[in-house]
PDB file of C-alpha atoms in Angstrom:
ATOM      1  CA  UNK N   1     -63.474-106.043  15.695  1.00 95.00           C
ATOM      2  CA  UNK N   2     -65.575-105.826  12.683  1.00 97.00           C
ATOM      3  CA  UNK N   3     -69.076-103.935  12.268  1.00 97.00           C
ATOM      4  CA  UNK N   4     -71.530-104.474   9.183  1.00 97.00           C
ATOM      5  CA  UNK N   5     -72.504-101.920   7.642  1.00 97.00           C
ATOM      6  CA  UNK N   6     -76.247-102.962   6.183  1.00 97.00           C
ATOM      7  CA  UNK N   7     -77.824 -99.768   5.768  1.00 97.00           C
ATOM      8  CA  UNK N   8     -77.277 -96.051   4.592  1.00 97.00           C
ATOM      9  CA  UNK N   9     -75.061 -94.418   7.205  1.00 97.00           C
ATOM     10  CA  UNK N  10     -74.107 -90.693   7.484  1.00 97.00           C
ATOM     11  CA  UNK N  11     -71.285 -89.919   9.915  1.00 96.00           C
ATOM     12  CA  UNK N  12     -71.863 -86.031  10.312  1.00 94.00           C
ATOM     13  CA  UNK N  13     -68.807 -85.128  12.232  1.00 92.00           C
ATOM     14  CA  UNK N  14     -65.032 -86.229  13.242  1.00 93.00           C
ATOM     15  CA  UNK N  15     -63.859 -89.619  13.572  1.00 95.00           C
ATOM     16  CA  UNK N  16     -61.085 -91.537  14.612  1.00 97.00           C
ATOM     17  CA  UNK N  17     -60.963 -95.337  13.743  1.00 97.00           C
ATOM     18  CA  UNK N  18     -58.304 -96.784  14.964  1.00 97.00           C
ATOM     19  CA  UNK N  19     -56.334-100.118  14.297  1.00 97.00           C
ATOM     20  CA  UNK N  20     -57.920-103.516  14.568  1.00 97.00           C
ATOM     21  CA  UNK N  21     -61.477-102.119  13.249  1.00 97.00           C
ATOM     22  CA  UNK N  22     -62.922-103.091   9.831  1.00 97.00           C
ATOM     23  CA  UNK N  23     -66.083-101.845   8.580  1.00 96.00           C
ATOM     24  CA  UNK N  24     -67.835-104.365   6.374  1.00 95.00           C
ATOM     25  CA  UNK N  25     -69.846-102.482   3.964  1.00 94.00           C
ATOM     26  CA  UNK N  26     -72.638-104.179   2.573  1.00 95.00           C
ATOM     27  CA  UNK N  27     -73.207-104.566  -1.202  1.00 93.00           C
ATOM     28  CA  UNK N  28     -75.651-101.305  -2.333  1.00 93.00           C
ATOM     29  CA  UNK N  29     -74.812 -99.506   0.990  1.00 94.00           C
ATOM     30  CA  UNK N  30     -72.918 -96.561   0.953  1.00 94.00           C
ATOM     31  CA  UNK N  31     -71.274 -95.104   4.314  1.00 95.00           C
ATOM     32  CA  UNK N  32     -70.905 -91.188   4.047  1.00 95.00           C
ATOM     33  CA  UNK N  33     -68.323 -89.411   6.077  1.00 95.00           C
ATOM     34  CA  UNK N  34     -69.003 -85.437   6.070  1.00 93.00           C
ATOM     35  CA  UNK N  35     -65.147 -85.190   7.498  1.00 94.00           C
ATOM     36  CA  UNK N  36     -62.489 -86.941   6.957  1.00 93.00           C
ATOM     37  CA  UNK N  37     -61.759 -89.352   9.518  1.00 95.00           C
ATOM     38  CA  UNK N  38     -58.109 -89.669  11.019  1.00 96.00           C
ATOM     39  CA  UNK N  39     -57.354 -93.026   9.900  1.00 97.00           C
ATOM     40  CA  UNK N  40     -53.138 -94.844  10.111  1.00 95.00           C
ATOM     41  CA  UNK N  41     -52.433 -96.619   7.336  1.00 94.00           C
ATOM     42  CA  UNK N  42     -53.996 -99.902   7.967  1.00 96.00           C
ATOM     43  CA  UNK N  43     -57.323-101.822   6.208  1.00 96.00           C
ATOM     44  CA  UNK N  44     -60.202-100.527   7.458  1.00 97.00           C
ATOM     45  CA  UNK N  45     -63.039-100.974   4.532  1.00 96.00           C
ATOM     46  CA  UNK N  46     -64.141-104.323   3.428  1.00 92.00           C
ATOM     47  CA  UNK N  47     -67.309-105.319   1.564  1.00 90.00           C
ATOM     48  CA  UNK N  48     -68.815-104.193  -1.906  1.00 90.00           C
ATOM     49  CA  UNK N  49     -70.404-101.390  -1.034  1.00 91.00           C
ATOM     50  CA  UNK N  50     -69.147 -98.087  -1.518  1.00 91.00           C
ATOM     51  CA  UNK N  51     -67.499 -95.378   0.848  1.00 93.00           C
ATOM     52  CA  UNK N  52     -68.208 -91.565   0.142  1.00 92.00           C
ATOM     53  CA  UNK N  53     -65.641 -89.309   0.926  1.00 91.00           C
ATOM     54  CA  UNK N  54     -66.105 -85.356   0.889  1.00 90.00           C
ATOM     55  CA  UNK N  55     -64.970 -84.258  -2.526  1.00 84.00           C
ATOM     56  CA  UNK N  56     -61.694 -83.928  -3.292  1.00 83.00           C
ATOM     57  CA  UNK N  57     -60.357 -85.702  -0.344  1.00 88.00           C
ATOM     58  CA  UNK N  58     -57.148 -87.740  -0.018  1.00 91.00           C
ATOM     59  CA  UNK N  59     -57.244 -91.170   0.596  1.00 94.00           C
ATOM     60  CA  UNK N  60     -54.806 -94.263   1.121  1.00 96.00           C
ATOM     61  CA  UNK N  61     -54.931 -97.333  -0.864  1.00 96.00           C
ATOM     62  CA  UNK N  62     -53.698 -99.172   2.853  1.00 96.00           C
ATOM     63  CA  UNK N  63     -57.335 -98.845   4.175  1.00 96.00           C
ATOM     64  CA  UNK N  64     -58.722-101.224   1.537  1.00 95.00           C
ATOM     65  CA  UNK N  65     -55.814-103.569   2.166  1.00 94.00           C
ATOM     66  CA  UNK N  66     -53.575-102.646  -1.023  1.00 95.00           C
ATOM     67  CA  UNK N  67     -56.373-103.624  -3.088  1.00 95.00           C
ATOM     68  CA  UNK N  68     -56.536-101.289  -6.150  1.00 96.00           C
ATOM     69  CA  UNK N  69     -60.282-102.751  -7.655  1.00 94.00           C
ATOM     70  CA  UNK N  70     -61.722-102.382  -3.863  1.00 92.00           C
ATOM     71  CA  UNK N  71     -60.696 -98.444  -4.003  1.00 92.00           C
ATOM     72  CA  UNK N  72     -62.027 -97.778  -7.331  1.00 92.00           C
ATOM     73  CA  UNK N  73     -65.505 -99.756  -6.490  1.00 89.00           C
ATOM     74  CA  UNK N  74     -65.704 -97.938  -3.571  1.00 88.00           C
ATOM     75  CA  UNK N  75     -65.210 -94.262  -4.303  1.00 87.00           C
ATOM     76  CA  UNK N  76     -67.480 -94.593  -7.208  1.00 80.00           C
ATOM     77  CA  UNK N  77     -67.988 -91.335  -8.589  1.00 83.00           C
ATOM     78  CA  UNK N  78     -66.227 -89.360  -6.255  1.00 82.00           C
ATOM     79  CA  UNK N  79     -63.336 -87.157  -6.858  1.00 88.00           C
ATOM     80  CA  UNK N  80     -60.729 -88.623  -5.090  1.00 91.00           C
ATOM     81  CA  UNK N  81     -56.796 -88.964  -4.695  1.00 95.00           C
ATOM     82  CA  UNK N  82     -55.710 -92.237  -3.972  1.00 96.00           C
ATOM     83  CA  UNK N  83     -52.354 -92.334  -2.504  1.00 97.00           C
ATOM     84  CA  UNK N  84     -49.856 -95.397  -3.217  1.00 96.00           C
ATOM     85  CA  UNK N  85     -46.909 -95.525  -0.670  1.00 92.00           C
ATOM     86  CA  UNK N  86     -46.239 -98.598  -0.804  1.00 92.00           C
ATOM     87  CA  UNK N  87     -45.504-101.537  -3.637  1.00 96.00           C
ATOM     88  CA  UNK N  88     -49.675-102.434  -4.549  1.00 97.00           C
ATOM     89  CA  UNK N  89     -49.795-106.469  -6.219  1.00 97.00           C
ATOM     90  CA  UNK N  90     -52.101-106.306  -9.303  1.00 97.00           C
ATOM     91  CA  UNK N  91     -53.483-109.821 -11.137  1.00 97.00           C
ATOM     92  CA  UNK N  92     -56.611-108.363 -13.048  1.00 97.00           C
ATOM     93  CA  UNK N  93     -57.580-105.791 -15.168  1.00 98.00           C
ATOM     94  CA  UNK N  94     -58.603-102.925 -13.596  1.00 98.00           C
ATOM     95  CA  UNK N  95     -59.380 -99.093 -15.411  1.00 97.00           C
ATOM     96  CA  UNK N  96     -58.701 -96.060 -13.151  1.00 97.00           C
ATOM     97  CA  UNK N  97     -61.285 -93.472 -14.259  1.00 95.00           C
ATOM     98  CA  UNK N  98     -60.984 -89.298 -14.114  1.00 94.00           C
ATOM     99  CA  UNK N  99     -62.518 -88.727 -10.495  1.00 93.00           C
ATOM    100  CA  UNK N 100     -59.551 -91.294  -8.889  1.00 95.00           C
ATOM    101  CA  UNK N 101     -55.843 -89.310  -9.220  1.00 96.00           C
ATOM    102  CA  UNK N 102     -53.734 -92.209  -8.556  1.00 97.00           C
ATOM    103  CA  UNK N 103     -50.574 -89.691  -6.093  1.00 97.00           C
ATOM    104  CA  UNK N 104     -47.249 -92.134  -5.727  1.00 97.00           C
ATOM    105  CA  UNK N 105     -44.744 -91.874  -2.923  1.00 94.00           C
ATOM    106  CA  UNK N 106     -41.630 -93.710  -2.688  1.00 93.00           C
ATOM    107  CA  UNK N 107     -41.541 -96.656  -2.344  1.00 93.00           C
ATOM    108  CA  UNK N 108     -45.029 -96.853  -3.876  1.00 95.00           C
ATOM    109  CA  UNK N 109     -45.655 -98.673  -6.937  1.00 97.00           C
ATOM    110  CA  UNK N 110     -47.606-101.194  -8.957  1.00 98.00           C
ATOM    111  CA  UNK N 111     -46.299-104.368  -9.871  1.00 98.00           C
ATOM    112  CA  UNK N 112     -48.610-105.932 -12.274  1.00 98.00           C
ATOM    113  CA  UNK N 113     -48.555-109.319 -13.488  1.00 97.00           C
ATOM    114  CA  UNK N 114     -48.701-110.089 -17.318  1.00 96.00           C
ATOM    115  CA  UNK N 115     -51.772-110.505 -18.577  1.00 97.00           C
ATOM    116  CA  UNK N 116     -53.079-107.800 -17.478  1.00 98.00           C
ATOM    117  CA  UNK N 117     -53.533-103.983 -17.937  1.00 98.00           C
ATOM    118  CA  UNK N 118     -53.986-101.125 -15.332  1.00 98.00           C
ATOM    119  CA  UNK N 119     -56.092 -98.057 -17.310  1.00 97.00           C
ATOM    120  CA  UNK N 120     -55.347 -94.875 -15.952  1.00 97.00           C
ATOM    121  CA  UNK N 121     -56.802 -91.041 -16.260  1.00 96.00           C
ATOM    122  CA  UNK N 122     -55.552 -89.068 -14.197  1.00 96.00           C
ATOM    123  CA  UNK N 123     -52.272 -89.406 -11.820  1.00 96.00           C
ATOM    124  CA  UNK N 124     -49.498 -87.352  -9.532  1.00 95.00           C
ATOM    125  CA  UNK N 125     -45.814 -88.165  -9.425  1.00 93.00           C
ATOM    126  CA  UNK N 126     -43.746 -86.425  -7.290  1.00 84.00           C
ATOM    127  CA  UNK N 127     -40.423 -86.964  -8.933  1.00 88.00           C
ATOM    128  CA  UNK N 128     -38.555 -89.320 -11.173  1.00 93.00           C
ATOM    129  CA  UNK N 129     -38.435 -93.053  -9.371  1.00 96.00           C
ATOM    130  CA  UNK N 130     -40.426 -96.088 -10.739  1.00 98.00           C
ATOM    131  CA  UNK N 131     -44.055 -96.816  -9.882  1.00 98.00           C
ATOM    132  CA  UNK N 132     -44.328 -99.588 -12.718  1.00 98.00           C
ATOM    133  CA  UNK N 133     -43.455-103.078 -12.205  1.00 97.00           C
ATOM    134  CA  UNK N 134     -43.832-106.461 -13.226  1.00 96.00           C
ATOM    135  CA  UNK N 135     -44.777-108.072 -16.791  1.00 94.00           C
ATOM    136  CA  UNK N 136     -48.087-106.355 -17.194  1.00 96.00           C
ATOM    137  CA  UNK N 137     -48.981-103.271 -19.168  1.00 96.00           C
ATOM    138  CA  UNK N 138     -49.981 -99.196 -18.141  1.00 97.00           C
ATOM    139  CA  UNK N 139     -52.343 -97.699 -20.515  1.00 97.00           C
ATOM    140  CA  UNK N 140     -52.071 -94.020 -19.906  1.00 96.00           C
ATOM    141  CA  UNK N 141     -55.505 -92.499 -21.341  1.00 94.00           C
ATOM    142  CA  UNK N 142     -55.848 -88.570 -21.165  1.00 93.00           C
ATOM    143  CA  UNK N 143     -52.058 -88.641 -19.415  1.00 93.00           C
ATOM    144  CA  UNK N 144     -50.293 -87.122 -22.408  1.00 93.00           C
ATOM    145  CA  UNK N 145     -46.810 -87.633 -20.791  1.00 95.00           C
ATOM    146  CA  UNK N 146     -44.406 -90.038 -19.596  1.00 97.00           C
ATOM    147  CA  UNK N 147     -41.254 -91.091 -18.366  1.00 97.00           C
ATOM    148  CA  UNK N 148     -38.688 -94.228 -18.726  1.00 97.00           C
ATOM    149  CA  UNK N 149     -37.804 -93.806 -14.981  1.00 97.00           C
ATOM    150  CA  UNK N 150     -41.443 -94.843 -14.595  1.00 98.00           C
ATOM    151  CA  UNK N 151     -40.355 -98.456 -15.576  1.00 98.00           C
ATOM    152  CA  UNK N 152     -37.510 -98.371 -14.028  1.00 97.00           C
ATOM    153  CA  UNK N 153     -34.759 -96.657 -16.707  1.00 97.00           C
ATOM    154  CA  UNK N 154     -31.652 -95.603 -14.852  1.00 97.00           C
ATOM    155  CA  UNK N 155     -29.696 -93.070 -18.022  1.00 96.00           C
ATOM    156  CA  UNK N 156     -26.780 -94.152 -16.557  1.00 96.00           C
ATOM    157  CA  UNK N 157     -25.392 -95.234 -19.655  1.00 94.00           C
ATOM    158  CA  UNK N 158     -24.583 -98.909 -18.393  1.00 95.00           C
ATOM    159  CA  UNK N 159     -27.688 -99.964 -17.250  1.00 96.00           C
ATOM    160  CA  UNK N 160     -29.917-101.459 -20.755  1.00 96.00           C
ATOM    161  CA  UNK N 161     -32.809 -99.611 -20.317  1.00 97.00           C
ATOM    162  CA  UNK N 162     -34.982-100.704 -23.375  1.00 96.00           C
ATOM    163  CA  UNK N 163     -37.480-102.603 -21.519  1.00 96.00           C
ATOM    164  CA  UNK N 164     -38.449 -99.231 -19.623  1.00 97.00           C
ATOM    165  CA  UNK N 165     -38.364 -97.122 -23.051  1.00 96.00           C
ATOM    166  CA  UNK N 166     -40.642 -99.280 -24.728  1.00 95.00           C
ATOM    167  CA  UNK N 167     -43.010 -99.372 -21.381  1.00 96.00           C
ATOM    168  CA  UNK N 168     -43.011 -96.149 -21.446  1.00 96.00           C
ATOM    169  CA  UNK N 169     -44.134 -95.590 -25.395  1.00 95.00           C
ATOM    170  CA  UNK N 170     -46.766 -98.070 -25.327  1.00 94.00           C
ATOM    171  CA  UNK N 171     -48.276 -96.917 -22.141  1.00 96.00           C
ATOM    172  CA  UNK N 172     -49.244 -93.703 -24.426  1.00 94.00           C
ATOM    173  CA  UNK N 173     -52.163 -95.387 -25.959  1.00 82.00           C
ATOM    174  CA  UNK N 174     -53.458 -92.250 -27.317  1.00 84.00           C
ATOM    175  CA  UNK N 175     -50.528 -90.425 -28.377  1.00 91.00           C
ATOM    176  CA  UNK N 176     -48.323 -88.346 -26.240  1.00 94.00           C
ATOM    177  CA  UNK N 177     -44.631 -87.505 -25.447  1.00 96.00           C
ATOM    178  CA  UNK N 178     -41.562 -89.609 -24.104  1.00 96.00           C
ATOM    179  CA  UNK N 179     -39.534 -87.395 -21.670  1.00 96.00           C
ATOM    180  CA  UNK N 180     -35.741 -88.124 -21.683  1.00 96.00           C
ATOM    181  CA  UNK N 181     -34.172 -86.735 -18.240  1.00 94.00           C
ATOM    182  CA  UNK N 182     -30.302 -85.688 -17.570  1.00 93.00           C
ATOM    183  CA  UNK N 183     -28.285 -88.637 -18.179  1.00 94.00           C
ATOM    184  CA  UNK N 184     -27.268 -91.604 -21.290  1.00 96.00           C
ATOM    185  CA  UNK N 185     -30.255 -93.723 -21.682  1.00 96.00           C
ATOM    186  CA  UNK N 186     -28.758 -97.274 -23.258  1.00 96.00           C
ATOM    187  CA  UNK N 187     -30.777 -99.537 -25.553  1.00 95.00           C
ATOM    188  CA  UNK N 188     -29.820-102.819 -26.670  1.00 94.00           C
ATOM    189  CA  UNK N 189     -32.744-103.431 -29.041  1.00 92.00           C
ATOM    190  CA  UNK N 190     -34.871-101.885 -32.272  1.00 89.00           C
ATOM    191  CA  UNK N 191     -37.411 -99.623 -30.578  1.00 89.00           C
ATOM    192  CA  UNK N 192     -39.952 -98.569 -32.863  1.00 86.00           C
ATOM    193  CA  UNK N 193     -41.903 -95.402 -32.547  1.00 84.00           C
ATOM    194  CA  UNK N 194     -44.872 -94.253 -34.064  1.00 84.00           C
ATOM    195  CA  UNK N 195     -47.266 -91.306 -33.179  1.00 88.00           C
ATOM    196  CA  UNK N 196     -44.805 -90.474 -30.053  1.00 92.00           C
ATOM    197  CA  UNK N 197     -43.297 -87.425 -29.407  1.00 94.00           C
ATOM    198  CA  UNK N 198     -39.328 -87.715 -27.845  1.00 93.00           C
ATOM    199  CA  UNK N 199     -38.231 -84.876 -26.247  1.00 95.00           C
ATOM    200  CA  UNK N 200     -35.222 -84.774 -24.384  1.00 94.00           C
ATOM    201  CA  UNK N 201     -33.868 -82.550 -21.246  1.00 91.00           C
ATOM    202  CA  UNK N 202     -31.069 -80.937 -22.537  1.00 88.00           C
ATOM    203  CA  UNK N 203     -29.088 -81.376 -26.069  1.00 83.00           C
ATOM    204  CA  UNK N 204     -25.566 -81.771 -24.406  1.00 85.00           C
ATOM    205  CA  UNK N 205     -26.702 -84.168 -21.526  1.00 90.00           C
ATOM    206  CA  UNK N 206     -29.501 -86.268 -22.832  1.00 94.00           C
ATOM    207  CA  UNK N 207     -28.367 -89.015 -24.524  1.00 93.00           C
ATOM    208  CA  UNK N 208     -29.633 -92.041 -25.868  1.00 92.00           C
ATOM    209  CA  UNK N 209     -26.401 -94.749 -26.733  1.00 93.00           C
ATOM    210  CA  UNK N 210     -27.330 -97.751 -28.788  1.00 92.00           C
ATOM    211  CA  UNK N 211     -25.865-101.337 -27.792  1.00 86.00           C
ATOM    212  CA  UNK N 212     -25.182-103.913 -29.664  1.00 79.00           C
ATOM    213  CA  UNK N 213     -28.254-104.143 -31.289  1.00 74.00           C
ATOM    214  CA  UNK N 214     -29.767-100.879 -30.241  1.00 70.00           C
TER     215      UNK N 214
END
């Protein structure tokens, strides 16, 4: 079922919540684990008010539902990494600060809708796969790195991958490098670069092959 949460609460040792309850936390309140509980991957936190973690703990975006502006209300101040495993809907604005290290795992990604912009400081990518979709934009702050595969880029040499290139320059909104894996990256349009760094894997296998246009 679900319990309110209307006051301060400190849970000083192990616990296991298990599936079916939701803890509705009230707005102001903040409920303070001192362990991490063992919790599946299912929504367990509702409410505005905030959940407190032990520092540095791992969390999953599945216990606030899949709902990005919930986890970053919540954790507050915290140091936290958020882990997206699976594909996480966005229709607002929402800005990822330092404390929050967004982790994706396959097949976890963000599809946001345009319009709107996801902010983000600090995150963990465990290999090359994309964890950007949708019309929207990625503003990468202090993240000094990125790469087309992010957006979806194949290098296949077939596939047009121009959409993802571009993505994946403009998400460096202050400056940064575009990493160019193994593999012929195809563009079918003008790309235009300014104050971004290309760098590419290796000078006999990177390629990037212009279209038509390209």
């Amino acid at each position: 079922g679900t319990y309110s949460i209307t006051k301060n609460t400190l849970v000083a040792g192990h616990v296991y919540i298990p599936k079916g309850v939701v803890l509705n936390i009230s707005n102001g309140i903040t409920l303070t684990f001192s362990v991490m509980p063992e919790i599946g991957l299912y929504t367990v936190f509702t409410g505005d008010g905030t959940v407190a973690f032990p520092s540095g703990c791992k969390v999953y975006i599945d216990w606030w539902g899949d709902d990005l502006a919930t986890v970053v209300s919540n954790i507050g101040a915290a140091d936290a990494t958020v882990v997206i495993s699976d594909v996480v809907a966005i229709a607002e604005n929402i800005v990822v600060p330092s404390n929050i290290c967004l982790c994706f795992e396959p097949p976890g990604k963000l599809d946001i809708e345009r319009g709107y912009t996801v902010t983000i400081a600090s995150m963990y990518v465990s290999g090359l796969y994309q964890i950007f979709d949708g019309a929207g934009a990625v503003s990468l702050t202090t993240i000094k790195e990125a790469y087309p595969e992010w957006w979806g880029a194949t290098g296949d040499g077939v596939s047009d991958d121009t959409a993802a290139i571009k993505l994946a320059i403009t998400s460096l909104s202050s400056g940064g490098t575009v990493f160019f894996s193994l593999g012929t990256y195809l563009i079918k349009s003008k790309i235009g670069i300014q104050g971004i760094r290309i760098v590419g894997a290796d000078p006999l296998i990177t390629t990037i092959k212009a279209g038509a246009a390209g």
